[in-house]
Short mmCIF file of C-alpha atoms and ligand atoms in Angstrom, two decimals:
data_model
loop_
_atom_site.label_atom_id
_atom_site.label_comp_id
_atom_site.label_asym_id
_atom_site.label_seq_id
_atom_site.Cartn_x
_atom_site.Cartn_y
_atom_site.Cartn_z
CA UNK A 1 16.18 37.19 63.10
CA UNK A 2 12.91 38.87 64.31
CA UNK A 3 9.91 37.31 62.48
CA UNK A 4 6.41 38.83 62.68
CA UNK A 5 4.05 36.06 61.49
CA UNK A 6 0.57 37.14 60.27
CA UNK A 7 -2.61 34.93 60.90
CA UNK A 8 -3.94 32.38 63.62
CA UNK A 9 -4.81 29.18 61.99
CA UNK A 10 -3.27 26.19 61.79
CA UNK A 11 -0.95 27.19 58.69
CA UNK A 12 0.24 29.93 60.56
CA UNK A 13 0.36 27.55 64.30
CA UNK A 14 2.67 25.09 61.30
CA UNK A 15 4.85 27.71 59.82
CA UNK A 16 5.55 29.20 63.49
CA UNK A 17 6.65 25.99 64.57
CA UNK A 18 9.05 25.34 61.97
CA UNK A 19 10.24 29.29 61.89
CA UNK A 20 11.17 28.46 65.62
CA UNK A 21 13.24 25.49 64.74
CA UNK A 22 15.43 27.64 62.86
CA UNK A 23 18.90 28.55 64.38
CA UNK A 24 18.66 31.90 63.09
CA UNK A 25 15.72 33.08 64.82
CA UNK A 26 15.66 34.68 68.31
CA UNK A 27 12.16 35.89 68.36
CA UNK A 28 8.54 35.10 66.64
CA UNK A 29 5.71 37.37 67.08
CA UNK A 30 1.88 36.11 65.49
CA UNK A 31 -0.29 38.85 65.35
CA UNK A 32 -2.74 38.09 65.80
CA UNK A 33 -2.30 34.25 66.97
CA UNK A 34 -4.15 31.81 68.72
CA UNK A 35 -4.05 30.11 72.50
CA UNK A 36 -1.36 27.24 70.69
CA UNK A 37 0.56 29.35 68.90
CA UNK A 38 1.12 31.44 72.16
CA UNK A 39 2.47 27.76 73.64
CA UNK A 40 4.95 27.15 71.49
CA UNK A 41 8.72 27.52 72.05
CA UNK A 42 11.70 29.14 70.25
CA UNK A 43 14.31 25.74 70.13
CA UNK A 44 17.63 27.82 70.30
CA UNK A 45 16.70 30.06 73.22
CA UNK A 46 13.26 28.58 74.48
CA UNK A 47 12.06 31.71 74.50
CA UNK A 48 7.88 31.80 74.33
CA UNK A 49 6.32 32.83 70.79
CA UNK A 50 4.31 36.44 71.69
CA UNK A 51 0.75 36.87 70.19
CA UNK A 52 -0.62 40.00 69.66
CA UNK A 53 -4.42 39.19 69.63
CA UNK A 54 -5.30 42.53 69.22
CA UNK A 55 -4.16 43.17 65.35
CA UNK A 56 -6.24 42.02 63.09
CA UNK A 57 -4.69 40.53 59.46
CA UNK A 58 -6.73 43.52 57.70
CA UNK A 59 -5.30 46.01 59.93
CA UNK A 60 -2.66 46.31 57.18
CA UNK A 61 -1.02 49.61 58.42
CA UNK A 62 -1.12 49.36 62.08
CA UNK A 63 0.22 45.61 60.88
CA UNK A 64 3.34 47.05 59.39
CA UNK A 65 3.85 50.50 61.64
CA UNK A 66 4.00 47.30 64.32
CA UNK A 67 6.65 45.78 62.50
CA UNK A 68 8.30 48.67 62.08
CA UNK A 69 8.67 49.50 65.60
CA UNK A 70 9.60 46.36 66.64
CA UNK A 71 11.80 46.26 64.30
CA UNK A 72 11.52 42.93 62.93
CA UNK A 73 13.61 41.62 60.39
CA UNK A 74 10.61 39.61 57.97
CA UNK A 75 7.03 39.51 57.64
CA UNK A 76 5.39 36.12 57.06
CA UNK A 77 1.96 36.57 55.49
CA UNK A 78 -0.61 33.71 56.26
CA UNK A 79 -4.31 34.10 55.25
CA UNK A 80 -4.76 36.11 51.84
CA UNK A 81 -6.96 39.11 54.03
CA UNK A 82 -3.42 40.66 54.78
CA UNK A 83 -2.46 40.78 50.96
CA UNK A 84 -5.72 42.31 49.93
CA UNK A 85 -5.50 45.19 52.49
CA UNK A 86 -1.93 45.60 51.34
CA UNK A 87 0.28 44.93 54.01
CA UNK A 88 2.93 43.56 51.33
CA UNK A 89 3.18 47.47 50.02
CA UNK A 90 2.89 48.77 53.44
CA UNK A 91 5.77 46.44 54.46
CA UNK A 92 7.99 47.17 51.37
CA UNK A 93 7.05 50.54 51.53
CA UNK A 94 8.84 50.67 55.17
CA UNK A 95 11.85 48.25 53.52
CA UNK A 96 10.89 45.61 55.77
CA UNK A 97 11.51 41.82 53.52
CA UNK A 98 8.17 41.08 53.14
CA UNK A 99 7.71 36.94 52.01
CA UNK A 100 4.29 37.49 50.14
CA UNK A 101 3.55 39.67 46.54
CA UNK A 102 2.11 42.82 47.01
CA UNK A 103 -1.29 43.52 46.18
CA UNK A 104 -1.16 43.61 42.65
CA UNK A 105 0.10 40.68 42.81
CA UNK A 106 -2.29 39.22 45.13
CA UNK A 107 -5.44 39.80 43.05
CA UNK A 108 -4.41 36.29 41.62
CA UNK A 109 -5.98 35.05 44.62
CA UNK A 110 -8.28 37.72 45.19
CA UNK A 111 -9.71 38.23 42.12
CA UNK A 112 -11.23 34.91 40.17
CA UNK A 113 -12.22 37.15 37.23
CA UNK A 114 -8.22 38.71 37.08
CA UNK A 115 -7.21 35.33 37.61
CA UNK A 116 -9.03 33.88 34.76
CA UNK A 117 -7.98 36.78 32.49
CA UNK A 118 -4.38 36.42 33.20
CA UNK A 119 -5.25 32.79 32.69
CA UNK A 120 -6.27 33.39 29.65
CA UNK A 121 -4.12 36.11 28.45
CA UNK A 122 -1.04 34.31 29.00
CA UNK A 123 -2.03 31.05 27.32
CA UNK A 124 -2.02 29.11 30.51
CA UNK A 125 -4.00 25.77 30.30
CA UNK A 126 -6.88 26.27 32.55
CA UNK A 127 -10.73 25.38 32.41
CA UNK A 128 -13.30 26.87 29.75
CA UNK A 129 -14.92 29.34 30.77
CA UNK A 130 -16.42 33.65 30.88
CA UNK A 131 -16.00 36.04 33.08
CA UNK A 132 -19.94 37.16 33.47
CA UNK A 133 -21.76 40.21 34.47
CA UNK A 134 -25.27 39.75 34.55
CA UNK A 135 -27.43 37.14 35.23
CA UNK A 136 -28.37 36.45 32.06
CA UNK A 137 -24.93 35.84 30.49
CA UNK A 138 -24.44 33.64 33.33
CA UNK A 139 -26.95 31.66 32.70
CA UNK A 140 -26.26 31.60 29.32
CA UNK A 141 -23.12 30.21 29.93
CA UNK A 142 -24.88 27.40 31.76
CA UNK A 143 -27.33 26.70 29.00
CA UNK A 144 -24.58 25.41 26.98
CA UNK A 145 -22.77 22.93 29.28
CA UNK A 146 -25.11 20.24 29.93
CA UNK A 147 -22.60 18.37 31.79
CA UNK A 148 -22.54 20.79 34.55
CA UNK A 149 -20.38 24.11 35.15
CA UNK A 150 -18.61 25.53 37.98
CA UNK A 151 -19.52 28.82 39.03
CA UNK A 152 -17.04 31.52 40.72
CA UNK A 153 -17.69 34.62 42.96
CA UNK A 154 -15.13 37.05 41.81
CA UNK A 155 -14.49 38.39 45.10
CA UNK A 156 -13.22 36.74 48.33
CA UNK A 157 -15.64 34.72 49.83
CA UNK A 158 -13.80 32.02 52.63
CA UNK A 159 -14.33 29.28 50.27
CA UNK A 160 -18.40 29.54 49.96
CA UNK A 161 -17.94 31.23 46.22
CA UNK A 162 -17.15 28.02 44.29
CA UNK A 163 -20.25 26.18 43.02
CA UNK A 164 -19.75 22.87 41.92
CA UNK A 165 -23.12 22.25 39.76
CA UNK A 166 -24.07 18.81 38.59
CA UNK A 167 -26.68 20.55 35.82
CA UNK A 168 -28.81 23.51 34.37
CA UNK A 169 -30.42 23.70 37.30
CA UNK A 170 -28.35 23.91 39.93
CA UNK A 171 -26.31 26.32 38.27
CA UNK A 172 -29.35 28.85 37.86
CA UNK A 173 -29.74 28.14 41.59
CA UNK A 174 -26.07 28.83 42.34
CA UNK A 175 -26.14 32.22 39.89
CA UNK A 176 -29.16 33.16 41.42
CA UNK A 177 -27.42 32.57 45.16
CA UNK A 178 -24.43 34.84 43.75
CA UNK A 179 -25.57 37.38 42.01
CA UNK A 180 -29.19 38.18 43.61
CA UNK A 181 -29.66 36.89 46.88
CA UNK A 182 -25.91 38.17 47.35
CA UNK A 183 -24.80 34.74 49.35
CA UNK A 184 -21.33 35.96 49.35
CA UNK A 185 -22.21 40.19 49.61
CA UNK A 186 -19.96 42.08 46.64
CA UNK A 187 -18.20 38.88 45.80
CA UNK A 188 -21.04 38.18 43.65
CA UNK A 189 -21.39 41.55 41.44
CA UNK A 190 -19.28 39.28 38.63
CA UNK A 191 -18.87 35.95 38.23
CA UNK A 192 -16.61 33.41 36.77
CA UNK A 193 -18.41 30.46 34.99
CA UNK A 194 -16.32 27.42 34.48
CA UNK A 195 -16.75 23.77 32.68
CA UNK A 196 -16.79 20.87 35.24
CA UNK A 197 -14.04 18.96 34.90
CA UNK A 198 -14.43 15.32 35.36
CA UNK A 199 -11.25 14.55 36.31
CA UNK A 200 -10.94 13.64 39.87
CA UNK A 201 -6.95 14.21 40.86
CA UNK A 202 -5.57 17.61 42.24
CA UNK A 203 -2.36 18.70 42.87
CA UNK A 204 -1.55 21.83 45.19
CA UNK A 205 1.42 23.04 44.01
CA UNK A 206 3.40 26.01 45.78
CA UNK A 207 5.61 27.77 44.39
CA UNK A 208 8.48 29.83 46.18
CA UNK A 209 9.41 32.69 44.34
CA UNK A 210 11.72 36.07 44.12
CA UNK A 211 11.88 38.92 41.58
CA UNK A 212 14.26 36.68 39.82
CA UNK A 213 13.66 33.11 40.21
CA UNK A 214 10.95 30.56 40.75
CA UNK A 215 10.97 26.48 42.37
CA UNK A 216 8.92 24.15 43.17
CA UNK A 217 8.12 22.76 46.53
CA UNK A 218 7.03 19.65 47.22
CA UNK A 219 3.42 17.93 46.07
CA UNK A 220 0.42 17.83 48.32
CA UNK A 221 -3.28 16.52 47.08
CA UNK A 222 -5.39 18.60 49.77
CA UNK A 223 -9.30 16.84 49.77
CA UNK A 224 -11.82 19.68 49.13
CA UNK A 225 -15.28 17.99 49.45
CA UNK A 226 -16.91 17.43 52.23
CA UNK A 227 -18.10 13.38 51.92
CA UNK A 228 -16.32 10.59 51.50
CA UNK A 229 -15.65 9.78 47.94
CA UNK A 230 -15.49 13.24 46.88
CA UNK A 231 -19.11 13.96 47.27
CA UNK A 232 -21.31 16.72 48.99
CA UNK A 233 -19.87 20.27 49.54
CA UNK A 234 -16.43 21.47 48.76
CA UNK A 235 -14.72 22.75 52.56
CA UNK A 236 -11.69 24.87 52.46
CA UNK A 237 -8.99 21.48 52.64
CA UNK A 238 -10.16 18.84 55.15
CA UNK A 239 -7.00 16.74 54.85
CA UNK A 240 -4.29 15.80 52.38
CA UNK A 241 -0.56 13.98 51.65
CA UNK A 242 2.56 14.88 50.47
CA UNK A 243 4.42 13.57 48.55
CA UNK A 244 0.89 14.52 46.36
CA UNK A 245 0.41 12.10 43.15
CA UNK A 246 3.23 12.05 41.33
CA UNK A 247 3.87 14.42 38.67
CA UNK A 248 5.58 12.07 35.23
CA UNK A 249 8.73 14.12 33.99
CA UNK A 250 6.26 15.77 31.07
CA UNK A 251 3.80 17.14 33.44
CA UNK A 252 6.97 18.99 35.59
CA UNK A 253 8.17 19.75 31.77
CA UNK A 254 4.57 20.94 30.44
CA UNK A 255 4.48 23.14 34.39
CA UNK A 256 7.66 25.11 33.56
CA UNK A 257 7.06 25.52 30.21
CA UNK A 258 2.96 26.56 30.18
CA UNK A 259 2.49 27.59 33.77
CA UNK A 260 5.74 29.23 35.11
CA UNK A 261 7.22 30.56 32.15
CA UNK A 262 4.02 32.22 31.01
CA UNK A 263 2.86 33.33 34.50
CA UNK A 264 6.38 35.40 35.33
CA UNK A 265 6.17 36.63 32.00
CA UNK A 266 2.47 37.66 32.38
CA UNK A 267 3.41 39.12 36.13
CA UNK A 268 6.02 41.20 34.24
CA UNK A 269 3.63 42.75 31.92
CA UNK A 270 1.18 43.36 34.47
CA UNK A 271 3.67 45.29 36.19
CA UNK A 272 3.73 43.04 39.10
CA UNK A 273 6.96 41.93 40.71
CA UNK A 274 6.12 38.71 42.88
CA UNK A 275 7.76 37.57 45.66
CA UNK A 276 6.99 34.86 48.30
CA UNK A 277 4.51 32.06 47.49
CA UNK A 278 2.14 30.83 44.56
CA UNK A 279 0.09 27.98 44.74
CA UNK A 280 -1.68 27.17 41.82
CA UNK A 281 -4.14 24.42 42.26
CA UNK A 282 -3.83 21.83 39.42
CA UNK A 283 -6.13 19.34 37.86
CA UNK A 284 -4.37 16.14 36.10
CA UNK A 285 -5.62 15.66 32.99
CA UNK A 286 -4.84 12.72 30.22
CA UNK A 287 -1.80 11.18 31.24
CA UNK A 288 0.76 14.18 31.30
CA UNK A 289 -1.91 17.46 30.77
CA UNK A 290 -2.83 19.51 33.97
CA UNK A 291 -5.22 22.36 34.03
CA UNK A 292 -5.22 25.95 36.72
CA UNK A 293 -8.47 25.68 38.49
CA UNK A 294 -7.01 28.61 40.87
CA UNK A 295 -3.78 30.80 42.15
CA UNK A 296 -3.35 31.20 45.67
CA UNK A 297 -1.18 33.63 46.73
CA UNK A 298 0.45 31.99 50.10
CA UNK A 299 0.18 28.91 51.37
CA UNK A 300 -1.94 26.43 51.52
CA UNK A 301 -4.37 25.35 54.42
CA UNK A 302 -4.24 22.44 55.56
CA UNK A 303 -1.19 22.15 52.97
CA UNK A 304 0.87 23.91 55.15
CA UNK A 305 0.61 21.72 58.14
CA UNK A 306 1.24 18.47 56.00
CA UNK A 307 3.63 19.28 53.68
CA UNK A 308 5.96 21.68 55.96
CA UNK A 309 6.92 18.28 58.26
CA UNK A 310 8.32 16.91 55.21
CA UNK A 311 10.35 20.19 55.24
CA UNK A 312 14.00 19.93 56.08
CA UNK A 313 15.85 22.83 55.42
CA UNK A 314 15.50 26.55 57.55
CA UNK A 315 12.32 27.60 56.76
CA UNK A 316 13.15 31.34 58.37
CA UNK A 317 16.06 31.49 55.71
CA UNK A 318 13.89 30.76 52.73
CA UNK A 319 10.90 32.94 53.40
CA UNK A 320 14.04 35.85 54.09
CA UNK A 321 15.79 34.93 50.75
CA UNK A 322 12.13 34.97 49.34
CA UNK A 323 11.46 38.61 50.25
CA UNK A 324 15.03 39.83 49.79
CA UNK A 325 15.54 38.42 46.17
CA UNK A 326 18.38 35.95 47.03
CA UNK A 327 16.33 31.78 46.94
CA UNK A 328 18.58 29.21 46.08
CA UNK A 329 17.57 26.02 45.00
CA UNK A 330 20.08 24.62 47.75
CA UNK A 331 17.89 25.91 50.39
CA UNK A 332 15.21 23.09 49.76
CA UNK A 333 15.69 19.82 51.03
CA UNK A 334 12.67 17.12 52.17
CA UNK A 335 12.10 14.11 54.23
CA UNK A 336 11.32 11.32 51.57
CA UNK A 337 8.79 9.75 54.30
CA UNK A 338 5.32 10.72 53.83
CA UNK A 339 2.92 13.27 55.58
CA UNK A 340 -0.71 13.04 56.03
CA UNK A 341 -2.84 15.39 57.64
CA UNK A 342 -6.52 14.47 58.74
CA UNK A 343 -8.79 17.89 60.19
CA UNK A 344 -10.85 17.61 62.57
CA UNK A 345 -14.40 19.47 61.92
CA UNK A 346 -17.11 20.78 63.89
CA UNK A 347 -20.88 19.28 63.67
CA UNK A 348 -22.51 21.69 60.63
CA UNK A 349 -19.09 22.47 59.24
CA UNK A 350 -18.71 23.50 56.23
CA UNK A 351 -22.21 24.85 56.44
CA UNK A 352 -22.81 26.57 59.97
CA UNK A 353 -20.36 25.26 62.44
CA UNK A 354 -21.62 24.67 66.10
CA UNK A 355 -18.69 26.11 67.95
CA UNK A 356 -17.49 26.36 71.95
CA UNK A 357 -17.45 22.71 72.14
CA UNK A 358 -15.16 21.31 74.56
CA UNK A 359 -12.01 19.20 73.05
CA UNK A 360 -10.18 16.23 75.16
CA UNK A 361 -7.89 13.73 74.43
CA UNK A 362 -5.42 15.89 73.26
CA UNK A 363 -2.35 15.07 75.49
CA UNK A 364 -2.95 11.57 74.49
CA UNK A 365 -3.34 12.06 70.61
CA UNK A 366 -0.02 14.24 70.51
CA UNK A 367 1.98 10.83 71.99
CA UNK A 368 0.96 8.91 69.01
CA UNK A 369 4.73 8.59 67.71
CA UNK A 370 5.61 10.83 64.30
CA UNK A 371 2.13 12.65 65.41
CA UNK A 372 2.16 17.02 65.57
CA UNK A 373 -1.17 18.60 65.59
CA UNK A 374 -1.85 22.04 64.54
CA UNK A 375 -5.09 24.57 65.92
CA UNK A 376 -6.95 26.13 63.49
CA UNK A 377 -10.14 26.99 65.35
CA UNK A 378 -9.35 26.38 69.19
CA UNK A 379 -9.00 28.55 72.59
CA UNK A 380 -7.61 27.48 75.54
CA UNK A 381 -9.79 28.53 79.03
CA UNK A 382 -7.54 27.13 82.31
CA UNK A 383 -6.55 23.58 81.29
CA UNK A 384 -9.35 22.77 78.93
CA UNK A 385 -9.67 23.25 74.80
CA UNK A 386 -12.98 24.80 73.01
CA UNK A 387 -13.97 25.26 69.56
CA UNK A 388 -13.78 28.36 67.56
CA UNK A 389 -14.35 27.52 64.18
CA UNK A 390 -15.65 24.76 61.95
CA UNK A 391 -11.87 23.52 60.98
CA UNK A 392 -10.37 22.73 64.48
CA UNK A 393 -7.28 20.84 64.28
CA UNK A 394 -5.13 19.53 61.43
CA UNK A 395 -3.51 16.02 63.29
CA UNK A 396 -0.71 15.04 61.03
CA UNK A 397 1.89 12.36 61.34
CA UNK A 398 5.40 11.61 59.24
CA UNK A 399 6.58 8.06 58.32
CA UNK A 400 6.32 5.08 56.94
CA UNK A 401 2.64 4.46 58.84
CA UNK A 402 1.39 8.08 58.65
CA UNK A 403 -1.56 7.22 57.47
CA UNK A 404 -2.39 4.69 60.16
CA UNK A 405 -0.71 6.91 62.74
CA UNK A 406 -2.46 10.30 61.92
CA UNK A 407 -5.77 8.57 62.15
CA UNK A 408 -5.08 6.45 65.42
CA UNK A 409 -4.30 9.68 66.75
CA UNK A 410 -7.48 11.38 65.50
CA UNK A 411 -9.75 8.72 66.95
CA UNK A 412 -8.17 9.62 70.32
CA UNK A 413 -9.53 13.22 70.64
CA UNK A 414 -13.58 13.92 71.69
CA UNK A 415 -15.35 16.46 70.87
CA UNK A 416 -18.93 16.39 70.61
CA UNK A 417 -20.31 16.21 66.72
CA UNK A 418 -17.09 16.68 65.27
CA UNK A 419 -16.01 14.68 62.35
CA UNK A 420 -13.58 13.87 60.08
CA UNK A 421 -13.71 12.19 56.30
CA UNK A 422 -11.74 8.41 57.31
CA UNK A 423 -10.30 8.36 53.52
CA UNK A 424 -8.09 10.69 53.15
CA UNK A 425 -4.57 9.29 51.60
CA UNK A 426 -6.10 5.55 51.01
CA UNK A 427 -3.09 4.97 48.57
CA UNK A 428 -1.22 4.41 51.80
CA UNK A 429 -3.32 2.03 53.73
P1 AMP B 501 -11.08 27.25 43.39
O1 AMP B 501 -11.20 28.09 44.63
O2 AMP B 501 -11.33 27.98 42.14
O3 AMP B 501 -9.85 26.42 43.35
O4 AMP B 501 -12.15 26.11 43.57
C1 AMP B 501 -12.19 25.28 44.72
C2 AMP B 501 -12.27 23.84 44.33
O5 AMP B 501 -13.38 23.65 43.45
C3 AMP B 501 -11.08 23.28 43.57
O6 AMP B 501 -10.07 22.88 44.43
C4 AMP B 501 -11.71 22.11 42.87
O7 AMP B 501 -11.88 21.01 43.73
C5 AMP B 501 -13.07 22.62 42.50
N1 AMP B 501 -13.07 23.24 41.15
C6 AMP B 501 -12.81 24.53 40.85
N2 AMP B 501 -12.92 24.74 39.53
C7 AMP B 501 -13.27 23.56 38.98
C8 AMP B 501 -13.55 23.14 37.64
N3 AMP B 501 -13.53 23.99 36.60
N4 AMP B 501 -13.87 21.83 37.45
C9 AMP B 501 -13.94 20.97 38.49
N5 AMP B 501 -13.69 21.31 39.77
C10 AMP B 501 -13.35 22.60 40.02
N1 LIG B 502 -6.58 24.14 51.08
C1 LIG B 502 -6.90 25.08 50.11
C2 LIG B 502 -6.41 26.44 50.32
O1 LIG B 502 -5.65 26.73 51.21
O2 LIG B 502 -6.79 27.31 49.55
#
């Protein structure tokens, strides 16, 4: 199988690796890749993985006339940029298997204000909350949730359009951000106003899905704030585990029964037919209750990196039986050990990174045993790493001591101001 894999982070630097343990695969091309991507290996031919920095994700149709031409045999989609500009209909439009939805389908993720409507519409348990135009109604909104709201950009934003606000205040500051000092550009003409929920325990859940059937993958909790503790700003994932906390029979009862029921039969009357991955993004409430703060619409990040070394089975196979409307169940299988994944940051991160930092110790983190570490914001110039970004590396480790392991490993690489939270997966200490 030929396998064009879309993105350059380190979900995409994860899912190559795993693509190129597959059997079936005799070539991977990441468009448009990174420096480590570019390094690894194909295991049955040790052939090198090609990048093709010169294609952007929202280059949708030179994306898939590419593919075309190349003839490769699936499309992996990584960030959500590629769904938006419609490489999914490009792709199917050309009949190559394409392992994401189309973008229809997409505007799950896309779209917080289609989100919540589908949310709503199809009786899916998810936060209070209006889909607001104007500044006033926003506000309004606000006004009459003293214990804080959570306000949503309705367009795409790279994780700066959620505001978590504490009270009144800060949520006129954060409407006032959105909507008139346009923080986040058109993302901010509508927004999404939410109740707070208290709660503290997420779940990422993904979903792999065909026209005709849907299963669960395995649990991941990803961390989203910044500071220990779960304070200071939310960041787009700084570190997780999987197995996540475990879901009680109910909950995995109440998910088929309000979440994946209603959201195929919601997709069907939208007119959408979804294929590839959803990842809702679940609170826990009560003891068996769980509400939708979000839909992704591919994987996760750092999820990705964690959860896919607890992966077993051919991942190649499943993303093709994804696109081509033929997942089994039998095509799952998982490592019972867990997987924790600690990111690296850059100084400023997740407000403005400082970036082109050198990186060392990474020769010796890598021996830590059960240790693999992803790049999400790296490049490579001779023999020495830099920073690109303010996520750097995901360092993840699988076993018994993971926890231990990932973070003796972390405390091996240098880089100046970066940082890490040290309490991510504390059940496991
Ligand atoms: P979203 O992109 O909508 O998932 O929001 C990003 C993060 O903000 C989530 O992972 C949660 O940590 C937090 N969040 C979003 N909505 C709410 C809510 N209604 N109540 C509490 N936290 C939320
Ligand atoms: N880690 C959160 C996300 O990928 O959206």
């Amino acid at each position: 199988m030929k396998i064009l894999v879309v993105g350059s982070g380190g979900r995409e630097d994860a899912t190559v690796l795993k693509l190129a343990e597959s059997p079936e695969v005799e070539e991977i091309i990441c468009a448009p890749g990174s420096h480590a991507i570019g390094l690894r290996r194909i295991i049955s031919n040790g052939r090198p993985v090609r990048v093709i920095s010169g294609i952007q994700p929202t280059d949708a149709k030179i994306m898939a006339d590419y593919a075309k031409e190349a003839r490769m045999d699936l499309v992996v989609p990584g960030h959500e940029s590629c769904l938006e500009a419609d490489l999914g209909d490009w792709c199917r439009a050309y009949g190559i298997p394409f392992a994401g939805p189309c973008s229809r389908g997409a505007r799950l993720e896309t779209s917080k204000a289609f989100q919540f409507q589908f949310l709503m519409d199809n009786g899916i348990p998810s936060p209070l909350g209006k889909i607001c135009e104007t500044v006033t109604s926003a506000k309004a909104f606000a006004n009459m949730h003293w214990n804080g709201v959570v306000v949503k950009a309705d367009g795409m934003a790279r994780g700066k359009g959620v505001k978590l606000c504490e009270n009144t205040e800060e949520a006129y500051a954060a409407i006032e951000k959105l909507m008139i000092h346009r923080e986040c550009g058109r993302a901010g003409d509508r927004l999404v106003m939410q109740e707070f929920l208290r709660e503290r325990t997420e779940v990422s859940l993904h979903v792999i899905t065909d026209a005709a059937s849907a299963f669960l993958l395995e649990t991941i909790r990803d961390y989203k704030r910044e500071g220990v503790g779960d304070t200071g700003e939310n960041t787009g994932g700084i570190g997780g585990y999987s197995p996540g906390p475990e879901l009680k029979e109910e909950t995995l009862f109440k998910i088929r029964e309000h979440l994946l029921g209603p959201w195929r039969r919601g997709c069907k009357s939208e007119g959408i037919v979804y294929r590839g991955i959803l990842y809702p993004g679940l609170m826990l409430v009560g003891e068996v209750g769980f509400r939708v703060l979000e839909f992704n619409a591919r994987l996760g990040d750092p999820e990705t990196q964690i959860f896919l070394r607890r992966f077993t089975g051919d991942l190649a196979k499943l993303l093709y039986a994804s696109a081509t409307d033929a997942l089994d169940e039998s095509m799952l299988s998982w490592n019972p050990e867990p997987s924790v994944g600690v990111v690296l940051c850059s100084e400023g991160y997740p407000r403005v990174p400082k970036i082109g930092r050198e990186i060392l110790g990474l020769d010796d983190a890598a021996k830590v045993p059960g240790v693999k570490i992803f790049h999400s914001g790296t490049r490579k110039d001779g023999n020495r790493w830099f920073t690109t970004d303010g996520r750097i590396l995901t360092v993840t480790a699988l076993g018994s001591n993971a926890r231990a392991r990932a973070y003796e490993a972390i405390s091996l690489i240098h880089c100046e101001g970066a940082w890490f939270r040290p309490d991510i997966a504390e059940h496991l200490k």
